[in-house]
mmCIF file of C-alpha atoms in Angstrom:
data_model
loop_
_atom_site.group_PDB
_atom_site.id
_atom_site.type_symbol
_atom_site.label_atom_id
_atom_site.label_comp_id
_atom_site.label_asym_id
_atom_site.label_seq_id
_atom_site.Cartn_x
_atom_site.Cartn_y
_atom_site.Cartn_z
ATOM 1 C CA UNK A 25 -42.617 -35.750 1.683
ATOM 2 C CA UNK A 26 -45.810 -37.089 3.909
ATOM 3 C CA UNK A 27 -46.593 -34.995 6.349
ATOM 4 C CA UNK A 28 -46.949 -35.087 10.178
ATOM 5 C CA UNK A 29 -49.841 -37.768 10.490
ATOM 6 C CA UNK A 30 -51.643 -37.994 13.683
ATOM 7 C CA UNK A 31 -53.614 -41.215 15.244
ATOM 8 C CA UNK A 32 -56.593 -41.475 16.199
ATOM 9 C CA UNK A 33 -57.983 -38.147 15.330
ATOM 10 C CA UNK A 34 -60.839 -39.031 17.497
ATOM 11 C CA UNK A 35 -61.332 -40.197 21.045
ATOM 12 C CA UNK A 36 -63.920 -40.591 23.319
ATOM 13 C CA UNK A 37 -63.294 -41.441 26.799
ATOM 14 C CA UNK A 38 -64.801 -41.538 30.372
ATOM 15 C CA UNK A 39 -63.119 -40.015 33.493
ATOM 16 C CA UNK A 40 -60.730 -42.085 35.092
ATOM 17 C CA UNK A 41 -59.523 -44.055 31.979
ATOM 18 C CA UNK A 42 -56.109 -43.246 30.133
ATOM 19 C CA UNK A 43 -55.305 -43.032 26.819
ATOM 20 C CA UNK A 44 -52.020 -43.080 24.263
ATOM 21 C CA UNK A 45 -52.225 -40.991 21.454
ATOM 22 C CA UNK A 46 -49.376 -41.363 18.943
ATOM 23 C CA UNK A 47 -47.748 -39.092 16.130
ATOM 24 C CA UNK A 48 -45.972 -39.751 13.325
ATOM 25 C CA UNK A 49 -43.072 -36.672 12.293
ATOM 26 C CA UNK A 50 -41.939 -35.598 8.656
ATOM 27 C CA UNK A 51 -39.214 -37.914 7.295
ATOM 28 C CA UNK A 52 -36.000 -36.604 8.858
ATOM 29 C CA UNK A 53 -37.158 -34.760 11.482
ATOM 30 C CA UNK A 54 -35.788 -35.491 14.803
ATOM 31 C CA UNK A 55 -37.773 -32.694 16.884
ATOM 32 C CA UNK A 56 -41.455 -33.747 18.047
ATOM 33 C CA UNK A 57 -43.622 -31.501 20.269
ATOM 34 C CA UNK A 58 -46.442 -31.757 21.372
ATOM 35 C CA UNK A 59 -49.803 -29.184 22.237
ATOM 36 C CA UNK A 60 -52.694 -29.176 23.546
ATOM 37 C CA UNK A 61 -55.539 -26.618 22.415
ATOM 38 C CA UNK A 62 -58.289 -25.529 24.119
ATOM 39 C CA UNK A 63 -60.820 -22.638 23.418
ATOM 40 C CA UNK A 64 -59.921 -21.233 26.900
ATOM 41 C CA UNK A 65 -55.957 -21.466 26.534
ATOM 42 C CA UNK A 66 -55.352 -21.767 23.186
ATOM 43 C CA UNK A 67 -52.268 -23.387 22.207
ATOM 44 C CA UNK A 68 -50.023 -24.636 24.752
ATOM 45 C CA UNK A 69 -46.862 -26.636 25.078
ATOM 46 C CA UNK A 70 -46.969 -30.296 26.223
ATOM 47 C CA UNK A 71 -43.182 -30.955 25.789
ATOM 48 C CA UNK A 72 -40.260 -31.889 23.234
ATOM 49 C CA UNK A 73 -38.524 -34.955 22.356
ATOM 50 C CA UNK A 74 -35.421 -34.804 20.401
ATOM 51 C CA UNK A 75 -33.289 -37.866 19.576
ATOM 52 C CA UNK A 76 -35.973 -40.113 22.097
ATOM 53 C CA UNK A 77 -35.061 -37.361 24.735
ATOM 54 C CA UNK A 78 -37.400 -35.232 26.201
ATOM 55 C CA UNK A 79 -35.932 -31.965 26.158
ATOM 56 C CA UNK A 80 -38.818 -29.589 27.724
ATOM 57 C CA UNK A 81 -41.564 -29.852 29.218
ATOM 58 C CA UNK A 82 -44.721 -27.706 29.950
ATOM 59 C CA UNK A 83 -46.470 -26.802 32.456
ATOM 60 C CA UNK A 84 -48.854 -29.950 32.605
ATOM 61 C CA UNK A 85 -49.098 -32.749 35.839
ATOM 62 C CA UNK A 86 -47.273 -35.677 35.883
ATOM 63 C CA UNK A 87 -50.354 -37.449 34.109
ATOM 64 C CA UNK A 88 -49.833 -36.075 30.878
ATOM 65 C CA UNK A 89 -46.222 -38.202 29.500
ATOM 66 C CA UNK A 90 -44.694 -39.006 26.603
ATOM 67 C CA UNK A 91 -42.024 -40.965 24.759
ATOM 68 C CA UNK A 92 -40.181 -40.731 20.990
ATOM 69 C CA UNK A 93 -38.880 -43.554 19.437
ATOM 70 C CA UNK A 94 -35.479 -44.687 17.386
ATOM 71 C CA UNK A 95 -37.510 -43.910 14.432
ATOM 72 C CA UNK A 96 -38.658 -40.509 15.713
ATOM 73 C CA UNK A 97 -42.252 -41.583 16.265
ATOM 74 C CA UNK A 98 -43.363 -40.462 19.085
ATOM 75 C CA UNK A 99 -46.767 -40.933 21.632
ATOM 76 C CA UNK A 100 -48.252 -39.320 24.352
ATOM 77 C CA UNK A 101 -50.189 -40.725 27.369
ATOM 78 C CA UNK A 102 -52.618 -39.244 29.073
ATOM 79 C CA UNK A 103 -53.982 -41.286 32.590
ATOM 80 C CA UNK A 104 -56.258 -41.104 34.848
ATOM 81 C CA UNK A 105 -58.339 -38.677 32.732
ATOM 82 C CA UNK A 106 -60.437 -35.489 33.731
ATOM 83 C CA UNK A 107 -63.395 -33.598 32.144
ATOM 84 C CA UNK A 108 -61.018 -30.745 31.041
ATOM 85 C CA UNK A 109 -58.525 -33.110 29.044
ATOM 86 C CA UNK A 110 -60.675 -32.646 26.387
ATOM 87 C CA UNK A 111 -59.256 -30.740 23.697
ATOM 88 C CA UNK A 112 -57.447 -30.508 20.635
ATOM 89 C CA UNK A 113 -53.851 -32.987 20.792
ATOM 90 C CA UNK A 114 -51.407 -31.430 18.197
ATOM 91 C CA UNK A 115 -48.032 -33.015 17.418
ATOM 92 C CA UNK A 116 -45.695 -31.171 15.533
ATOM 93 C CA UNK A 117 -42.133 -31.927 13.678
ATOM 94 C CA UNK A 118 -39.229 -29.964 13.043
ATOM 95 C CA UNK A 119 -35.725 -30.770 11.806
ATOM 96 C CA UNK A 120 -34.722 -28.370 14.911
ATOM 97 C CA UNK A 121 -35.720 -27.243 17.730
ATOM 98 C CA UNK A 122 -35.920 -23.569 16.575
ATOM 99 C CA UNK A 123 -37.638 -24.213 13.314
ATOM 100 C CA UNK A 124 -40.674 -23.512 11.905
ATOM 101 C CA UNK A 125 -43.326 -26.396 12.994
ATOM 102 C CA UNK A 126 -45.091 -28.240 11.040
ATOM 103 C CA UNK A 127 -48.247 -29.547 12.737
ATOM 104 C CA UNK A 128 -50.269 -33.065 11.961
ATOM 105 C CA UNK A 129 -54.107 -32.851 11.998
ATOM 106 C CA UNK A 130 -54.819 -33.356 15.574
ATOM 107 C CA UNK A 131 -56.360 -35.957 17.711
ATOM 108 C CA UNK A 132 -59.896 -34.668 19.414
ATOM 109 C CA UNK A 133 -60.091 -35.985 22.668
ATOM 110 C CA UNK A 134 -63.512 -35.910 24.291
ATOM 111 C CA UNK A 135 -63.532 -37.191 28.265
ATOM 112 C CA UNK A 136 -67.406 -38.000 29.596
ATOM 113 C CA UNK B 65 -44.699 -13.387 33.492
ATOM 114 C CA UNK B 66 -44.601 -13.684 29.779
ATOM 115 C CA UNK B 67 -47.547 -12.524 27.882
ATOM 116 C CA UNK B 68 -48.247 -12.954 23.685
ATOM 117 C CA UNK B 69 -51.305 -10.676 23.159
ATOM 118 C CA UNK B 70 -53.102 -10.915 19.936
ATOM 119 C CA UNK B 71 -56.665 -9.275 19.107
ATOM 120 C CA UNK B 72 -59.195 -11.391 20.121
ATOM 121 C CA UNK B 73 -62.163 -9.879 18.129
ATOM 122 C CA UNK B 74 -62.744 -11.009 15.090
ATOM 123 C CA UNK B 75 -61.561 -8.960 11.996
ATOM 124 C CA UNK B 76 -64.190 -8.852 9.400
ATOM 125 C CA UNK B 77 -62.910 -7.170 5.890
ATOM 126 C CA UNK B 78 -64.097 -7.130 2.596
ATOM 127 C CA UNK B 79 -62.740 -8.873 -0.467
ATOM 128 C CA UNK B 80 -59.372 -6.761 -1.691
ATOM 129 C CA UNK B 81 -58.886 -5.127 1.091
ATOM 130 C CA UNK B 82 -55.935 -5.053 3.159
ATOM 131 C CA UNK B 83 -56.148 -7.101 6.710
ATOM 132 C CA UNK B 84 -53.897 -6.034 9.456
ATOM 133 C CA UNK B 85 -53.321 -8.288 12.402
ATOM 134 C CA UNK B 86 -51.769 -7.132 15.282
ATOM 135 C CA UNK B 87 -49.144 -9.028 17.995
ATOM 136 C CA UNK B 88 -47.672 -7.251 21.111
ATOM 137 C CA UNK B 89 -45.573 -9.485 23.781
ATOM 138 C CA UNK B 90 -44.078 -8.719 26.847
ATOM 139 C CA UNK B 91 -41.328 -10.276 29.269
ATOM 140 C CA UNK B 92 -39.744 -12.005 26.092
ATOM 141 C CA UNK B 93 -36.376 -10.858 24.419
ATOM 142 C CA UNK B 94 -36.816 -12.653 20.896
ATOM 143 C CA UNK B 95 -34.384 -13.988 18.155
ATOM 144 C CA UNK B 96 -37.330 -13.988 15.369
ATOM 145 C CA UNK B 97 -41.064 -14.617 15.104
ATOM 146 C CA UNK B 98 -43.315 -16.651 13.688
ATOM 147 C CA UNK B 99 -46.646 -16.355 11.862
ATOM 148 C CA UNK B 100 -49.101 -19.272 11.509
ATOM 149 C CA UNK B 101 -52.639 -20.022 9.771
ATOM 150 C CA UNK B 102 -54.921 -22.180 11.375
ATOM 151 C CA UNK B 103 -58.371 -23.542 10.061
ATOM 152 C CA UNK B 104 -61.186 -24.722 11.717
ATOM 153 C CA UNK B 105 -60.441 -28.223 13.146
ATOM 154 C CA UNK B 106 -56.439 -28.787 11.754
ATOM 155 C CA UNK B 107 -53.263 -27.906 12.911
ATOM 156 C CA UNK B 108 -51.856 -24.582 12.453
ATOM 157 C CA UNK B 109 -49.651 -24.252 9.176
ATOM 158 C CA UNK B 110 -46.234 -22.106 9.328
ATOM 159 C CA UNK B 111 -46.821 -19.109 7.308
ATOM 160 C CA UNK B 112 -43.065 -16.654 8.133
ATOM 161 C CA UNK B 113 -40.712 -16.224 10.203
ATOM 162 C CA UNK B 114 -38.928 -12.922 10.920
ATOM 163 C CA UNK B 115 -35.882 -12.203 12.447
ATOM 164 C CA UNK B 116 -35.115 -9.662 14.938
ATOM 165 C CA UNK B 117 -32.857 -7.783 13.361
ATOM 166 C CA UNK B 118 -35.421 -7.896 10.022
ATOM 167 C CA UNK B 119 -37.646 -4.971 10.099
ATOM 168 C CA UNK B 120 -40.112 -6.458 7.315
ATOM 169 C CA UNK B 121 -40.504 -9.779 5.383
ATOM 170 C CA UNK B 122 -42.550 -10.432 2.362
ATOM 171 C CA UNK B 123 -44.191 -13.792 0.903
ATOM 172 C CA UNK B 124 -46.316 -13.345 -1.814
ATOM 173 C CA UNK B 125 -49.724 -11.555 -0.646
ATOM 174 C CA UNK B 126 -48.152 -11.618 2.953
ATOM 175 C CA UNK B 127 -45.917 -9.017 4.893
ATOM 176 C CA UNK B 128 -44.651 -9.118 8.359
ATOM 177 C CA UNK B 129 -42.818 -6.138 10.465
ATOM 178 C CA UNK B 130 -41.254 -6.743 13.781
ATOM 179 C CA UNK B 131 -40.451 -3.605 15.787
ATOM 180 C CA UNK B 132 -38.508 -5.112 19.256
ATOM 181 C CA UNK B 133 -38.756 -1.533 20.505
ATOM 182 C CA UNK B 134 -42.237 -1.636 21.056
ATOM 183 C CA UNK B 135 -42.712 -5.155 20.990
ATOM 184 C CA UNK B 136 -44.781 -5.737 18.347
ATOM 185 C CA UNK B 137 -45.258 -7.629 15.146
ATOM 186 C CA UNK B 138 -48.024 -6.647 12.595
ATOM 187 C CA UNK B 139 -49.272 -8.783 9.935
ATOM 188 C CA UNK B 140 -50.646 -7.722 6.449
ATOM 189 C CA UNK B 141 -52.711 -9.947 3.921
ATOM 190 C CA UNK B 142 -52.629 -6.990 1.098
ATOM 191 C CA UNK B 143 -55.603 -8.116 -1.792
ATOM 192 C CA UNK B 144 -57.625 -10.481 0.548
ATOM 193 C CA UNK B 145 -59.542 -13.156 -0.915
ATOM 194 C CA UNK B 146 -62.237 -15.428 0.996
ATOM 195 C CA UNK B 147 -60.256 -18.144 1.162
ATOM 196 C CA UNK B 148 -57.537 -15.684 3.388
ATOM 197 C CA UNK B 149 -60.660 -16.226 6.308
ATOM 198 C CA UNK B 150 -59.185 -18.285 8.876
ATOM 199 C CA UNK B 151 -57.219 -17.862 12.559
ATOM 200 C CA UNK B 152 -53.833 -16.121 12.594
ATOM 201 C CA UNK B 153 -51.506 -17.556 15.289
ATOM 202 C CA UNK B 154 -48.025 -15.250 16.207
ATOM 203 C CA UNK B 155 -45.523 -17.611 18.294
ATOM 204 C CA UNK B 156 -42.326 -16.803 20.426
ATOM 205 C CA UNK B 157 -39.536 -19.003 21.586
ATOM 206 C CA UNK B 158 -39.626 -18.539 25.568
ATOM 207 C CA UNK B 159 -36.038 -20.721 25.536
ATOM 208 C CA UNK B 160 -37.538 -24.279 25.826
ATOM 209 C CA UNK B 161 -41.000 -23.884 24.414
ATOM 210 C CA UNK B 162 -42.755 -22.348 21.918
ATOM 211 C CA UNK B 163 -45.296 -19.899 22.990
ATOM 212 C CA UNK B 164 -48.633 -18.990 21.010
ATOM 213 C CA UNK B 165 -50.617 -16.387 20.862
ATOM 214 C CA UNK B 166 -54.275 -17.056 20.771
ATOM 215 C CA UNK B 167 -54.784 -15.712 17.818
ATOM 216 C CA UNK B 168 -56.951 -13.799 15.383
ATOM 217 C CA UNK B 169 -59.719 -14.650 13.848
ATOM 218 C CA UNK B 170 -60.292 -13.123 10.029
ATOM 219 C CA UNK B 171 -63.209 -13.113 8.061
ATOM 220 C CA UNK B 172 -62.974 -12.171 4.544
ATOM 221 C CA UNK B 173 -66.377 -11.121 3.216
ATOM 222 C CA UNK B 174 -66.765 -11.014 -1.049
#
């Protein structure tokens, strides 16, 4: 099976603008979450979409959103953009919520 | 508030020795844990999961204890290789999310 694929896995952006990053799960999952990763914070939880639901959500402002599709694709949107946005965007796929995760690669956002 | 608490020196060993990484938690009451690898610039990779009621798990090179009395999981590489160098990440369910650690960085020297 392909794994979790990830795109872009790099960004560059300027304060103020937003941006949609999307994700791709395993075949058959239905679980998607989403992280962001900083060297201050580490890894921390965006939120989860089951079955184009969100499920949970982190604690993150409004400005950070998401959506999954029918086909369990799913994309995040990040708007009105700040210097500390920048980090490391992980998307990961389970079959259900409890299971292991299996992460894509990552987009690297970089906000100017 | 709910704390995952993971060695944030690095662990430097030499080749064939055993590396021991260390994860204590407070505030959560956990079904199982999980273990994760992550190298430099990609997304972590699942490594084991152990249950509460497990007291060890083994995967090849790899062995995990839980002890939900002190609230604690330890993780062993046993015969570590170079290649073993990377950042170990423990995670707990908190209900709705799944909490990380921030991990351990391990350095396997030859």
């Amino acid at each position: 099976k392909a794994g979790v694929t990830q795109t872009p896995r790099y960004l560059i952006k300027t304060r103020g603008q937003q941006v949609t990053l999307s994700c791709s799960p395993i075949s058959g999952h239905r679980s998607v979450s989403w992280y962001q990763q900083t060297p201050g914070q580490g890894l921390q939880f965006l939120f989860e979409y089951f079955s184009e639901t969100q499920r949970n959500k982190g604690n993150f402002p409004g400005r950070f959103s998401g959506r999954q599709f029918s086909n369990s694709r799913s994309e995040m949107n990040v708007s009105t953009l700040e210097l500390g946005d920048s980090a490391l965007y992980l998307c990961a796929s389970s079959p259900l919520q409890y299971n292991e995760q299996f992460f894509g690669p990552g987009t690297r956002l970089t906000v100017l | 508030s709910q704390k995952i608490e993971q060695n944030s020196e690095a662990l430097n060993i030499q080749e064939g020795k055993t590396a021991t990484l260390t994860c204590n938690y407070t505030n959560y009451s956990p079904a199982y844990l999980q273990w994760y690898r992550q190298d430099p610039g990609r997304g972590p990779v699942f490594l084991l999961l152990i249950r509460e009621n497990e007291k060890e798990k083994r995967k090849e090179r790899l062995k995990v204890t839980f002890d939900t009395t002190l609230k604690q999981s330890l993780f062993h590489i046993t015969a570590s290789q170079p290649a073993d160098s990377a950042t170990y990440l423990c995670a707990l369910w908190s209900g709705y999310a799944l909490n990380f650690g921030k991990g351990t960085s391990l350095l396997v020297t030859p």
